[in-house]
Every structure is written in C-alpha cells, then in structure tokens.
Coordinates of C-alpha atoms in Angstrom, one line a residue:
M1 CA -0.3 -0.4 0.0
E2 CA 2.4 2.4 0.5
S3 CA 4.7 1.9 -2.4
G4 CA 2.1 3.8 -4.5
P5 CA 3.0 6.8 -3.6
A6 CA 6.5 6.1 -3.9
I7 CA 5.6 5.2 -7.5
F8 CA 4.1 7.9 -8.4
T9 CA 6.0 10.3 -7.8
G10 CA 9.4 8.0 -9.3
S11 CA 7.5 8.4 -12.0
V12 CA 7.1 12.1 -12.0
F13 CA 11.2 12.9 -11.4
A14 CA 12.0 10.3 -14.3
L15 CA 9.8 11.9 -16.9
F16 CA 10.1 14.9 -15.6
G17 CA 13.7 14.7 -15.9
G18 CA 14.4 12.6 -19.1
G19 CA 12.2 15.3 -20.5
L20 CA 13.9 18.1 -19.3
L21 CA 17.5 16.4 -20.8
L22 CA 15.3 15.1 -24.0
W23 CA 14.0 19.9 -24.5
T24 CA 18.1 20.7 -23.6
A25 CA 19.7 18.2 -25.9
V26 CA 17.4 19.8 -29.0
R27 CA 17.4 23.4 -27.4
L28 CA 21.2 23.1 -28.1
R29 CA 21.4 20.9 -31.0
Q30 CA 19.2 23.5 -32.6
R31 CA 21.3 26.5 -31.0
A32 CA 18.5 27.8 -29.8
P33 CA 18.5 29.5 -26.5
V34 CA 17.5 26.8 -24.3
A35 CA 15.7 30.4 -21.9
H36 CA 16.1 33.7 -23.1
G37 CA 18.2 37.0 -21.2
V38 CA 20.5 33.9 -20.0
N39 CA 23.9 32.9 -20.6
P40 CA 23.6 29.6 -22.9
V41 CA 26.2 28.6 -21.1
A42 CA 24.9 28.6 -18.0
S43 CA 21.0 27.7 -18.7
A44 CA 22.5 24.8 -20.2
A45 CA 24.2 23.4 -17.2
V46 CA 21.4 24.6 -15.0
A47 CA 19.0 22.6 -16.9
G48 CA 20.9 19.5 -17.1
F49 CA 22.2 19.5 -13.7
A50 CA 17.9 19.3 -12.9
G51 CA 17.1 16.8 -15.4
T52 CA 20.3 14.1 -13.7
T53 CA 18.4 15.4 -10.2
A54 CA 15.2 14.8 -11.1
L55 CA 16.0 11.7 -12.1
F56 CA 18.4 10.8 -10.0
L57 CA 15.6 11.1 -7.3
A58 CA 13.1 9.5 -9.8
V59 CA 15.5 5.7 -8.9
W60 CA 15.6 7.2 -5.1
C61 CA 11.9 7.2 -5.6
F62 CA 11.6 2.9 -7.2
T63 CA 14.5 1.6 -4.7
R64 CA 12.4 2.4 -2.0
T65 CA 9.0 0.5 -3.2

C-alpha cells in the first residue's frame, strides 16, 4: 500500500527529468537558447543539472518501493 505513492512520485520525477534533458539537448542541437536572456552555457548547465537530479530522485523513489 505504501509503494503506490513512491511509484507515482518516481514516475513523475522520471518523466520530468527525461523530458527536461531531451528538451535541453534538442535546443542545444538547434543552437537555440535554452532560456532567453541568460548566458547559454549557464542555462544549459542548470537545466542539465536539474534534469539529472530529477532522474536520480526517480531512481531513489523506485528503490524505496
């Protein structure tokens, strides 16, 4: 019964992290800005860090089930 929320939360983190990393990669490949009005390197680094962190949190949630 307690594994349900962990699976849901892990799924949300996995979808968000994967989507953010995919979106960032596509934007970088197109040489388009990741965030408008921000240093391109810094915005790509922050987006990559946030996406990777979300994927690690998803893995952590899935190991708690």
